[in-house]
Amino acid sequence: MPVHDVVIVGGGGAGLRAAIAVTETDPSLEVALVSKVYPMRSHTVAAEGGAAAVIKDHDSFENHIFDTISGGDWLVDQDAIELFVNEAPNELVQLEHWGCPWSREPDGKVAVRPFGGMKKERTWYAADKTGFHMLHSLFQTSLKYPGIVPYDEWFATTLLIHDGRCQGVAALEQRTGRVEVIAGRSVIICTGGAGKVYPFTTNGAIKTGDGMSMAYRAGVPLKDMEFVQYHPTGLPGTGILITEAARGEGGILVNSDGYRYLQDYNLGQPLDVSDSNHPVKKSMELGPRDRLSQAFIHEQRKGRTIKGKFGDVVYLDVRHLGEKIIDQKIPFVRELASKYAGIDPVHEPIPVRPVLHYFMGGIDTDKTGSTSLPGLYAAGEVACVSINGANRLGSNSLTELLVFGARAGRAAAQFALEQSPTELAPLRKQVVDEDERITKSYLTKEGGTERISTIRTEMRDTMEDGAGIYRSEEGLKNTCNKLAELRDRFSNISLDDRSLTYNTELISVLELDAMLDVAEAVAHSARARKESRGSHQRTDHPVRDDDSYLMHSMAYKGDGAPKIDYKDVVITRWPPGERVYGQEQAE
Ligand SMILES: Cc1cc2nc3c(=O)[nH]c(=O)nc-3n(C[C@H](O)[C@H](O)[C@H](O)COP(=O)(O)OP(=O)(O)OC[C@H]3O[C@@H](n4cnc5c(N)ncnc54)[C@H](O)[C@@H]3O)c2cc1C
């Protein structure tokens, strides 16, 4: 039966946490959990480093709030970060009760490690496979609840809106190719980020921004899309992430001269790693990700990077930690480096370079996950609450999935309880139209000359060229124009595979359609923001301009280019200040 109470699109950390919250709000509510892959294959499984929450006596809520606000270059909504930080420890303890094996200190207390931009150690971890353990704990807990009905390998294509509110999705069953109604009195989008819009990313192949695009097409704005995060340490060639935990445990970055170049960028004091009592948190390698990725570009321009088979790299050196610590604290780093870079980090430094990692922007939501469309909620990387502002601090995201997944689940459950029963007929009609659109555009269409891979490659290249780590009016204009051209050419696309059973080419074209929407929102929002803030660095506007741009950008889908509007940032107790990571904050 396709009628449920709440429909959740996405079986990653946010989707599973939301599903549990719905059934715990009212066990009589039935939740459809729709996922284009089996939930354990969601990108959350790939998270390595950890999840942030205040637990130690040396730390405080105030510290966590302030680190996040300054890390996000004051574009963080302060009411949202305050409640996030307050609710974070309970969520992580709750996860332990559901089975998450947090790593421990010798005395049995939960261990925390330092992470970038966090001035105190507050990142909980399960060795360096934190995401795997978190997702596993959530997944096995979700199986306890008979009210959670899985739709595994169903691909949602569009939102169903009737009577002015969102009442479900149209979804394609990949095994059979049929398009069906999955109806509910409220819908939560938890489809994750869109790293695949760029050519070189840590993100899994499934992160194509489908949910952002679905909301955008329904008239819901995408917020702060110009802010995309490059992680400073990806493996060349594959983009596989070498977790920040490698630096949190004491790893250092060196250039072609073997020099710790970050000391030239005012990010912190050099750390004498031979002194094991020295607090690693003062290390310059633990500056925020935007600053570290920008420093790489400067080293490259100075000719101080190393030429590798897959472009320029610097070295991440963990040799001084010794084999025992490496195997105990960051075993996955050793495994990944030897499998994918052919080196053993116990004996050789790891070649790394910046790589697209995370979308700070996403579907505009409030603190309960609700959007401007009644009945539609969003949580996780797909959403922008915003607690990440212009640059996310590593390890806040896994906690965000839990805090805001749970909040969205509770709010969507409450909304569903207040609505009248679903009328299926008008939704079925929309799904018939959607099925026809997919069939005509891709499965029966003749004469198209464009290929998916050509458009996808050109889109990724233009995003890297114009909307990468450094941007300018000239580059962004070219990228916006190129994306308009690609959107045009997309309508002339042709598929070879016309079958209905596991048609992966069809899925790829639907994903490309979504990625073109996301790319457009990123490039146009970036072009409109004529200042530099966090991860958005304009060479032609190098300074942060609070008078004009201390605001969230809001991209609305238009007939041609999107319309870019703005919304105030919520400032409560922490007035805008300078981001300081150097000597000034050393103690
Ligand atoms: C390699 C890596 C390491 C990371 N490490 C950390 C870390 O240590 N700490 C930290 O805080 N953050 C980390 N992050 C970021 C964090 O892991 C992600 O932001 C987070 O896991 C996203 O979770 P999510 O639930 O929002 O989405 P995901 O886990 O990406 O799940 C998305 C779900 O949506 C479904 N879906 C998508 N589109 C559709 C569709 N059209 N129809 C049906 N279903 C759909 C997918 O099947 C999937 O189930 C890391 C990210 C990466 C890539």
XYZ file of C-alpha atoms and ligand atoms in Angstrom:
640
model
C 0.000 0.000 0.000
C 1.650 3.284 -1.078
C -0.018 5.475 1.600
C 1.973 6.098 4.782
C 2.008 8.821 7.439
C 5.490 10.255 6.909
C 7.718 9.743 3.872
C 11.477 10.056 4.380
C 13.712 10.208 1.329
C 17.211 9.055 2.320
C 18.454 6.158 4.425
C 21.701 7.774 5.633
C 22.389 9.074 9.135
C 19.820 11.874 8.940
C 17.085 9.742 7.357
C 17.445 6.880 9.845
C 17.583 9.216 12.850
C 14.472 11.011 11.578
C 12.619 7.710 11.027
C 13.333 6.592 14.602
C 12.178 9.989 15.914
C 8.868 9.733 14.026
C 8.008 6.311 15.431
C 9.150 7.294 18.907
C 6.865 10.357 18.750
C 3.907 8.129 18.002
C 4.369 4.378 17.433
C 1.143 4.257 15.420
C 2.704 6.396 12.678
C 3.960 4.526 9.626
C 7.135 5.786 7.954
C 8.172 5.059 4.375
C 11.998 5.074 4.236
C 12.920 5.554 0.579
C 16.538 5.114 -0.493
C 18.179 4.828 -3.884
C 20.756 2.455 -2.350
C 20.545 0.057 0.590
C 20.781 2.317 3.666
C 24.171 0.937 4.802
C 25.648 2.144 1.495
C 24.754 5.789 2.207
C 27.683 8.184 2.333
C 27.506 8.463 6.120
C 29.221 5.078 6.182
C 32.379 6.695 4.759
C 32.835 9.224 7.576
C 36.037 8.539 9.401
C 37.116 11.183 11.894
C 34.309 11.654 14.404
C 31.364 13.596 15.800
C 31.635 16.721 17.958
C 29.911 17.273 21.321
C 31.029 18.816 24.586
C 31.739 16.101 27.177
C 34.959 16.996 29.000
C 35.394 19.276 32.024
C 38.006 21.382 30.222
C 35.408 22.299 27.591
C 32.127 24.239 27.581
C 29.036 24.788 25.433
C 30.177 28.377 25.018
C 33.485 27.183 23.470
C 31.783 24.866 20.990
C 29.326 27.588 19.981
C 32.031 30.198 19.503
C 34.386 27.906 17.546
C 31.546 27.079 15.154
C 30.443 30.692 14.709
C 33.953 31.977 14.011
C 34.773 28.879 11.901
C 31.692 29.694 9.802
C 32.870 33.320 9.427
C 29.766 34.637 11.268
C 27.280 33.278 8.745
C 26.042 30.769 11.341
C 22.551 31.327 12.823
C 23.335 31.749 16.499
C 20.011 30.483 17.853
C 20.455 27.295 15.800
C 24.044 26.645 16.892
C 23.149 27.212 20.514
C 20.466 24.550 20.564
C 22.635 22.237 18.438
C 25.504 22.402 20.922
C 23.105 21.901 23.858
C 21.431 18.837 22.342
C 24.597 17.240 20.874
C 25.912 15.336 23.956
C 22.553 13.636 24.601
C 22.339 12.500 20.996
C 25.810 10.913 21.143
C 25.047 9.205 24.454
C 21.764 7.973 22.983
C 23.711 6.536 20.053
C 25.948 4.643 22.461
C 22.835 3.115 24.022
C 21.835 2.007 20.538
C 25.192 0.264 20.159
C 27.763 2.758 18.836
C 31.192 1.688 20.199
C 32.794 5.054 21.002
C 36.549 4.770 21.568
C 37.591 5.021 25.218
C 40.322 6.500 27.413
C 42.275 3.941 29.513
C 40.000 4.774 32.494
C 36.914 3.838 30.468
C 35.638 7.360 29.806
C 34.680 8.419 26.280
C 37.779 9.556 24.369
C 37.828 12.776 22.326
C 40.326 13.943 19.719
C 41.244 17.424 18.450
C 39.757 18.515 15.120
C 40.296 21.455 12.793
C 39.098 24.857 13.994
C 37.965 23.402 17.339
C 40.090 25.042 20.002
C 39.389 22.222 22.480
C 39.346 18.468 21.908
C 35.686 17.475 21.597
C 35.433 15.003 18.728
C 34.090 11.587 19.762
C 35.265 8.757 17.535
C 35.106 5.035 16.903
C 38.729 4.586 15.732
C 38.672 6.102 12.238
C 35.488 4.360 11.112
C 33.048 6.561 12.997
C 30.456 6.893 10.206
C 30.327 3.131 9.714
C 29.624 2.500 13.374
C 27.104 5.330 13.641
C 25.169 4.227 10.566
C 25.235 0.622 11.698
C 23.866 1.544 15.135
C 21.081 3.640 13.585
C 20.240 1.010 10.988
C 19.995 -1.875 13.445
C 17.893 0.278 15.783
C 15.536 1.204 12.932
C 14.911 -2.514 12.332
C 13.285 -2.757 15.771
C 10.375 -0.603 14.666
C 7.703 -2.324 12.553
C 6.344 1.106 11.598
C 9.417 1.831 9.427
C 8.734 0.445 5.952
C 11.829 0.276 3.720
C 11.739 1.172 0.031
C 15.317 0.116 -0.798
C 16.616 0.894 -4.297
C 13.724 3.219 -5.040
C 14.768 6.468 -6.676
C 12.598 9.507 -5.816
C 12.206 11.818 -8.800
C 9.790 14.546 -7.757
C 7.708 15.881 -4.872
C 3.935 15.478 -4.961
C 2.156 18.664 -3.963
C -1.593 18.850 -3.496
C -3.766 21.335 -1.655
C -0.755 23.594 -1.132
C 1.226 21.027 0.818
C 3.742 18.303 0.132
C 2.074 14.898 0.322
C 4.624 12.431 -0.973
C 7.048 11.616 -3.761
C 7.026 9.906 -7.119
C 9.653 7.171 -7.053
C 11.074 4.752 -9.572
C 11.610 1.172 -8.460
C 14.998 0.356 -9.964
C 14.339 -3.390 -10.161
C 11.267 -2.991 -12.380
C 11.374 0.575 -13.721
C 7.834 1.306 -12.552
C 7.091 4.770 -11.201
C 4.841 4.781 -8.117
C 3.222 7.097 -5.606
C 4.724 6.992 -2.125
C 2.315 9.159 -0.179
C 2.417 10.624 3.319
C 0.987 13.543 5.234
C 4.503 14.957 5.544
C 7.827 14.399 3.758
C 11.406 14.720 5.027
C 14.247 15.048 2.518
C 17.493 13.531 3.828
C 19.307 12.921 0.554
C 22.756 14.253 1.530
C 25.121 16.511 -0.403
C 26.154 17.012 -4.002
C 29.940 16.626 -4.182
C 29.667 14.932 -7.569
C 28.954 18.322 -9.153
C 32.758 18.763 -8.989
C 35.376 16.632 -10.780
C 37.508 15.707 -7.804
C 35.669 14.823 -4.589
C 35.734 12.652 -1.463
C 32.033 12.026 -2.018
C 30.541 8.723 -3.089
C 29.107 8.431 -6.612
C 25.546 8.680 -5.259
C 25.960 12.241 -3.911
C 24.299 14.057 -6.746
C 22.047 16.604 -5.038
C 18.740 14.932 -6.007
C 16.861 16.218 -2.966
C 18.165 19.770 -3.319
C 16.948 19.764 -6.885
C 13.505 18.341 -5.984
C 12.922 21.102 -3.428
C 14.346 23.798 -5.731
C 11.982 22.793 -8.534
C 9.065 22.936 -6.110
C 9.881 26.595 -5.392
C 11.737 26.092 -2.097
C 14.911 28.219 -1.963
C 18.413 26.779 -1.709
C 20.370 28.697 0.918
C 24.094 29.651 0.969
C 24.916 27.439 -2.005
C 28.116 29.333 -2.857
C 29.779 27.831 0.206
C 31.329 24.501 -0.728
C 34.095 22.975 1.331
C 37.385 21.670 0.024
C 39.074 19.263 2.403
C 42.832 19.811 2.393
C 43.871 16.153 2.441
C 42.457 13.930 -0.297
C 44.459 11.269 -2.103
C 45.451 12.319 -5.644
C 43.692 10.411 -8.421
C 40.773 8.991 -6.444
C 39.918 11.877 -4.097
C 39.650 9.373 -1.233
C 39.722 11.196 2.061
C 42.599 11.023 4.507
C 40.732 12.046 7.626
C 41.519 15.166 9.607
C 42.029 12.749 12.513
C 45.490 12.053 10.986
C 46.377 15.669 11.794
C 44.369 15.562 15.028
C 46.662 12.780 16.185
C 49.725 14.878 15.252
C 50.294 14.485 11.485
C 52.025 17.435 9.774
C 51.882 18.946 6.273
C 55.112 19.690 4.386
C 55.892 21.117 0.937
C 58.515 20.159 -1.643
C 61.286 21.534 0.606
C 60.111 19.403 3.520
C 59.029 22.668 5.164
C 55.898 22.982 7.352
C 54.502 25.708 5.148
C 51.404 26.407 7.240
C 53.580 28.418 9.637
C 53.620 31.114 6.910
C 49.812 31.447 6.981
C 49.170 32.499 10.565
C 47.245 29.388 11.507
C 48.905 28.460 14.781
C 52.257 27.658 16.333
C 54.590 24.974 15.005
C 54.217 21.962 17.213
C 57.240 20.160 18.563
C 55.913 16.700 17.858
C 58.773 14.976 19.625
C 57.335 16.366 22.855
C 54.405 14.099 23.575
C 53.063 16.400 26.286
C 52.679 19.283 23.909
C 48.960 19.956 23.310
C 48.344 19.067 19.694
C 45.416 21.477 19.553
C 47.822 24.358 19.052
C 49.063 22.775 15.881
C 48.751 24.877 12.739
C 47.671 21.729 10.887
C 44.406 22.025 12.808
C 43.430 25.359 11.327
C 40.042 25.377 9.563
C 39.669 23.560 6.234
C 39.026 26.616 4.071
C 42.286 28.257 5.226
C 44.328 25.091 4.743
C 42.979 24.487 1.230
C 43.696 28.115 0.302
C 47.269 27.763 1.650
C 47.810 24.835 -0.736
C 46.924 27.064 -3.717
C 49.435 29.675 -2.525
C 52.166 27.046 -2.190
C 51.302 25.822 -5.677
C 51.647 29.328 -7.060
C 55.026 29.670 -5.332
C 56.166 26.446 -7.013
C 56.573 24.674 -3.677
C 54.231 21.712 -4.266
C 55.362 18.335 -5.563
C 54.503 17.230 -9.114
C 52.695 13.897 -9.047
C 51.070 11.584 -11.573
C 47.670 13.172 -10.818
C 48.756 16.809 -10.455
C 50.400 18.743 -7.650
C 50.489 17.441 -4.098
C 51.986 18.184 -0.686
C 52.912 15.564 1.911
C 51.001 14.563 5.029
C 53.586 13.046 7.337
C 52.546 10.814 10.253
C 55.774 8.773 10.508
C 56.801 10.343 13.804
C 53.655 8.948 15.491
C 55.042 5.445 15.173
C 53.425 2.212 14.048
C 51.643 1.518 17.350
C 49.690 4.812 17.458
C 48.964 4.674 13.728
C 47.505 1.183 14.046
C 45.561 2.008 17.145
C 44.164 5.469 16.315
C 44.127 5.745 12.513
C 44.315 2.203 11.102
C 42.049 3.098 8.171
C 44.468 5.843 7.092
C 47.200 3.215 6.821
C 44.884 0.896 4.895
C 43.725 3.595 2.453
C 47.216 5.003 1.859
C 48.654 1.596 1.081
C 45.748 0.479 -1.123
C 45.173 3.704 -3.025
C 48.508 5.570 -2.929
C 50.796 2.547 -2.769
C 52.697 3.754 0.299
C 52.884 2.720 3.946
C 52.496 5.856 6.093
C 54.545 4.224 8.846
C 57.565 4.616 6.562
C 56.652 7.227 3.912
C 54.702 10.509 3.814
C 51.238 10.470 2.174
C 50.731 12.586 -0.992
C 47.600 14.766 -0.577
C 45.797 17.706 -2.184
C 42.558 19.656 -1.562
C 39.401 17.920 -2.707
C 35.716 18.897 -2.750
C 34.163 17.480 0.385
C 30.969 19.067 1.678
C 28.104 21.448 0.849
C 27.489 24.013 3.588
C 24.426 25.226 1.669
C 21.213 23.363 0.966
C 17.452 23.449 1.364
C 16.499 26.412 3.541
C 15.015 25.123 6.803
C 14.277 26.447 10.252
C 15.399 24.792 13.489
C 12.708 22.110 13.234
C 13.701 21.214 9.691
C 10.588 22.746 8.163
C 10.767 24.527 4.809
C 8.654 27.191 3.125
C 6.478 24.431 1.597
C 3.954 23.135 4.179
C 4.519 19.458 4.926
C 8.080 19.467 3.566
C 11.033 19.038 5.937
C 14.755 18.510 5.360
C 17.692 17.407 7.538
C 21.338 16.392 7.212
C 23.775 17.578 4.567
C 20.941 18.355 2.147
C 19.599 21.032 4.510
C 20.900 24.438 5.537
C 19.658 25.369 9.020
C 22.323 27.054 9.212
C 24.919 25.850 11.717
C 27.793 25.635 9.242
C 27.785 29.160 7.869
C 30.535 29.908 5.359
C 32.763 27.010 6.438
C 31.831 23.873 8.392
C 34.082 22.640 11.166
C 34.970 18.989 10.743
C 32.976 16.604 12.987
C 29.968 18.936 13.363
C 28.196 17.249 10.474
C 27.748 13.763 11.934
C 26.281 15.346 15.052
C 24.076 17.577 12.877
C 22.503 14.471 11.306
C 21.422 13.297 14.738
C 20.273 16.574 16.291
C 18.404 17.889 13.253
C 17.356 14.455 11.948
C 15.595 13.910 15.297
C 14.095 17.414 15.299
C 12.772 17.078 11.743
C 11.358 13.639 12.582
C 9.451 14.971 15.583
C 8.147 18.035 13.706
C 7.086 16.023 10.632
C 5.321 13.496 12.876
C 3.407 16.259 14.616
C 2.463 17.851 11.281
C 1.248 14.498 9.923
C -0.926 13.929 12.998
C -2.677 17.255 12.384
C -3.584 16.604 8.702
C -6.633 14.934 7.237
C -6.130 11.520 5.560
C -4.356 11.451 2.191
C -6.448 11.503 -0.969
C -4.635 9.239 -3.346
C -6.333 10.064 -6.649
C -4.797 13.517 -7.296
C -1.360 12.196 -6.356
C -1.714 9.223 -8.679
C -2.492 11.600 -11.509
C 0.744 13.519 -10.898
C 2.673 10.273 -10.915
C 1.187 9.237 -14.245
C 2.444 12.572 -15.647
C 5.873 12.032 -14.093
C 6.115 8.522 -15.528
C 5.230 9.906 -18.947
C 7.833 12.682 -18.651
C 10.587 10.165 -17.840
C 9.522 7.798 -20.599
C 9.262 10.485 -23.267
C 12.406 12.402 -22.280
C 14.683 9.389 -22.007
C 13.264 5.962 -22.775
C 11.409 6.408 -26.044
C 13.054 9.564 -27.327
C 14.790 9.267 -30.696
C 17.403 11.427 -32.380
C 19.208 12.922 -29.358
C 22.893 13.561 -29.982
C 24.275 14.539 -26.572
C 25.904 12.020 -24.200
C 25.541 11.971 -20.414
C 29.289 11.684 -19.834
C 30.159 14.649 -22.065
C 27.757 17.027 -20.349
C 28.716 15.716 -16.910
C 32.457 16.179 -17.548
C 31.995 19.671 -18.960
C 29.804 20.628 -15.981
C 32.396 19.391 -13.485
C 35.274 21.110 -15.247
C 33.515 24.458 -15.437
C 32.607 24.233 -11.732
C 36.223 23.599 -10.779
C 37.475 26.379 -13.097
C 35.013 29.100 -12.097
C 33.537 28.078 -8.742
C 36.512 26.350 -7.060
C 38.713 27.453 -4.152
C 39.305 30.937 -5.629
C 36.687 32.732 -7.732
C 36.323 35.959 -9.753
C 33.614 37.764 -11.743
C 35.225 36.701 -15.007
C 35.460 33.023 -14.037
C 31.966 32.884 -12.528
C 30.426 34.591 -15.548
C 31.997 31.962 -17.795
C 30.755 29.176 -15.531
C 27.196 30.574 -15.404
C 27.139 30.875 -19.196
C 28.571 27.410 -19.655
C 25.964 25.900 -17.321
C 23.155 27.587 -19.286
C 24.596 26.089 -22.469
C 24.791 22.640 -20.843
C 21.194 22.888 -19.617
C 20.173 23.615 -23.176
C 22.157 20.717 -24.588
C 20.768 18.411 -21.894
C 17.366 18.476 -23.610
C 19.021 16.794 -26.584
C 20.442 13.887 -24.592
C 20.283 10.312 -25.802
C 20.365 7.016 -23.901
C 21.507 3.647 -25.256
C 19.734 1.580 -22.628
C 15.937 1.578 -22.998
C 15.246 -1.301 -20.617
C 13.302 -1.077 -17.368
C 15.330 -3.447 -15.189
C 18.147 -1.781 -13.251
C 18.657 0.816 -15.958
C 21.719 2.544 -14.516
C 21.957 4.871 -17.501
C 18.477 6.168 -16.704
C 19.487 6.768 -13.084
C 22.605 8.618 -14.298
C 20.570 10.961 -16.466
C 18.143 11.734 -13.633
C 21.140 12.466 -11.396
C 22.749 14.684 -14.024
C 19.506 16.644 -14.331
C 19.636 17.284 -10.553
C 23.345 18.166 -10.605
C 22.781 20.819 -13.280
C 20.257 22.483 -10.958
C 22.652 22.393 -8.023
C 25.578 23.677 -10.114
C 23.478 26.586 -11.353
C 22.492 27.547 -7.793
C 26.141 27.412 -6.629
C 27.556 29.460 -9.502
C 24.888 32.168 -9.486
C 24.932 32.538 -5.687
C 28.739 32.824 -5.837
C 28.587 35.431 -8.580
C 26.139 37.537 -6.614
C 28.235 37.505 -3.409
C 30.857 40.168 -4.054
C 32.966 39.608 -0.928
C 35.238 36.910 0.518
C 33.959 34.902 3.475
C 34.995 31.441 4.673
C 35.157 29.015 1.787
C 33.943 31.648 -0.719
C 37.072 33.547 -1.775
C 36.789 36.175 -4.522
C 40.106 37.415 -5.925
C 38.294 40.556 -7.120
C 36.594 41.147 -3.726
C 39.155 39.826 -1.228
C 37.640 41.307 1.953
C 34.622 40.256 4.047
C 31.921 42.898 3.724
C 29.504 42.659 6.653
C 27.650 45.837 5.683
C 26.438 44.330 2.429
C 26.731 40.553 2.845
C 26.231 39.440 6.443
C 23.245 37.595 4.981
C 22.245 34.163 3.754
C 21.824 33.924 0.005
C 18.607 32.321 -1.217
C 18.511 30.867 -4.740
C 15.048 30.457 -6.293
C 14.595 28.506 -9.485
C 13.676 30.734 -12.391
C 12.825 30.124 -16.036
C 16.384 30.972 -16.998
C 18.929 32.002 -14.376
C 17.919 31.574 -10.725
C 16.788 34.564 -8.736
C 19.150 35.338 -5.854
C 17.668 36.942 -2.761
C 18.958 37.342 0.805
C 17.822 36.606 4.342
C 19.206 37.923 7.648
C 21.647 35.900 9.702
C 20.452 35.397 13.287
C 22.947 37.120 15.588
C 22.193 36.808 19.317
C 25.162 37.042 21.700
C 28.248 36.907 19.494
C 28.751 40.076 17.418
C 30.728 39.707 14.189
C 34.474 39.611 14.777
C 37.655 38.562 13.066
C 38.555 34.892 12.632
C 41.800 34.374 14.509
C 43.795 31.144 14.466
C 47.380 32.343 14.749
C 49.617 33.373 17.604
C 46.857 35.586 19.013
C 44.746 32.659 20.167
C 47.569 30.295 21.074
C 46.626 30.383 24.717
C 34.666 10.561 3.083
C 33.879 11.405 4.036
C 34.249 11.481 5.370
C 33.520 12.283 6.252
N 33.909 12.323 7.556
C 33.183 13.054 8.442
C 33.523 13.064 9.820
O 34.460 12.403 10.269
N 32.773 13.823 10.653
C 31.709 14.560 10.215
O 31.061 15.221 11.025
N 31.359 14.546 8.909
C 32.064 13.807 8.021
N 31.696 13.798 6.697
C 30.442 14.453 6.300
C 29.245 13.588 6.693
O 29.618 12.240 6.681
C 28.063 13.781 5.743
O 27.747 15.138 5.643
C 26.843 13.032 6.277
O 27.152 11.689 6.567
C 25.669 13.101 5.325
O 24.629 12.319 5.866
P 23.143 12.414 5.296
O 22.315 11.478 6.105
O 22.722 13.818 5.203
O 23.299 11.871 3.805
P 23.912 10.505 3.232
O 24.555 9.668 4.258
O 24.711 10.913 2.051
O 22.622 9.716 2.766
C 21.827 10.145 1.681
C 20.714 9.150 1.467
O 19.809 9.679 0.506
C 19.455 8.670 -0.420
N 19.078 9.332 -1.678
C 19.753 10.320 -2.329
N 19.074 10.667 -3.449
C 17.958 9.890 -3.492
C 16.870 9.759 -4.400
N 16.786 10.509 -5.515
N 15.910 8.846 -4.131
C 15.996 8.044 -3.031
N 17.013 8.124 -2.146
C 17.967 9.044 -2.373
C 20.686 7.790 -0.514
O 20.338 6.503 -0.945
C 21.163 7.803 0.940
O 20.500 6.790 1.681
C 32.410 13.012 5.793
C 32.030 12.934 4.464
C 32.767 12.156 3.591
C 32.366 12.151 2.145
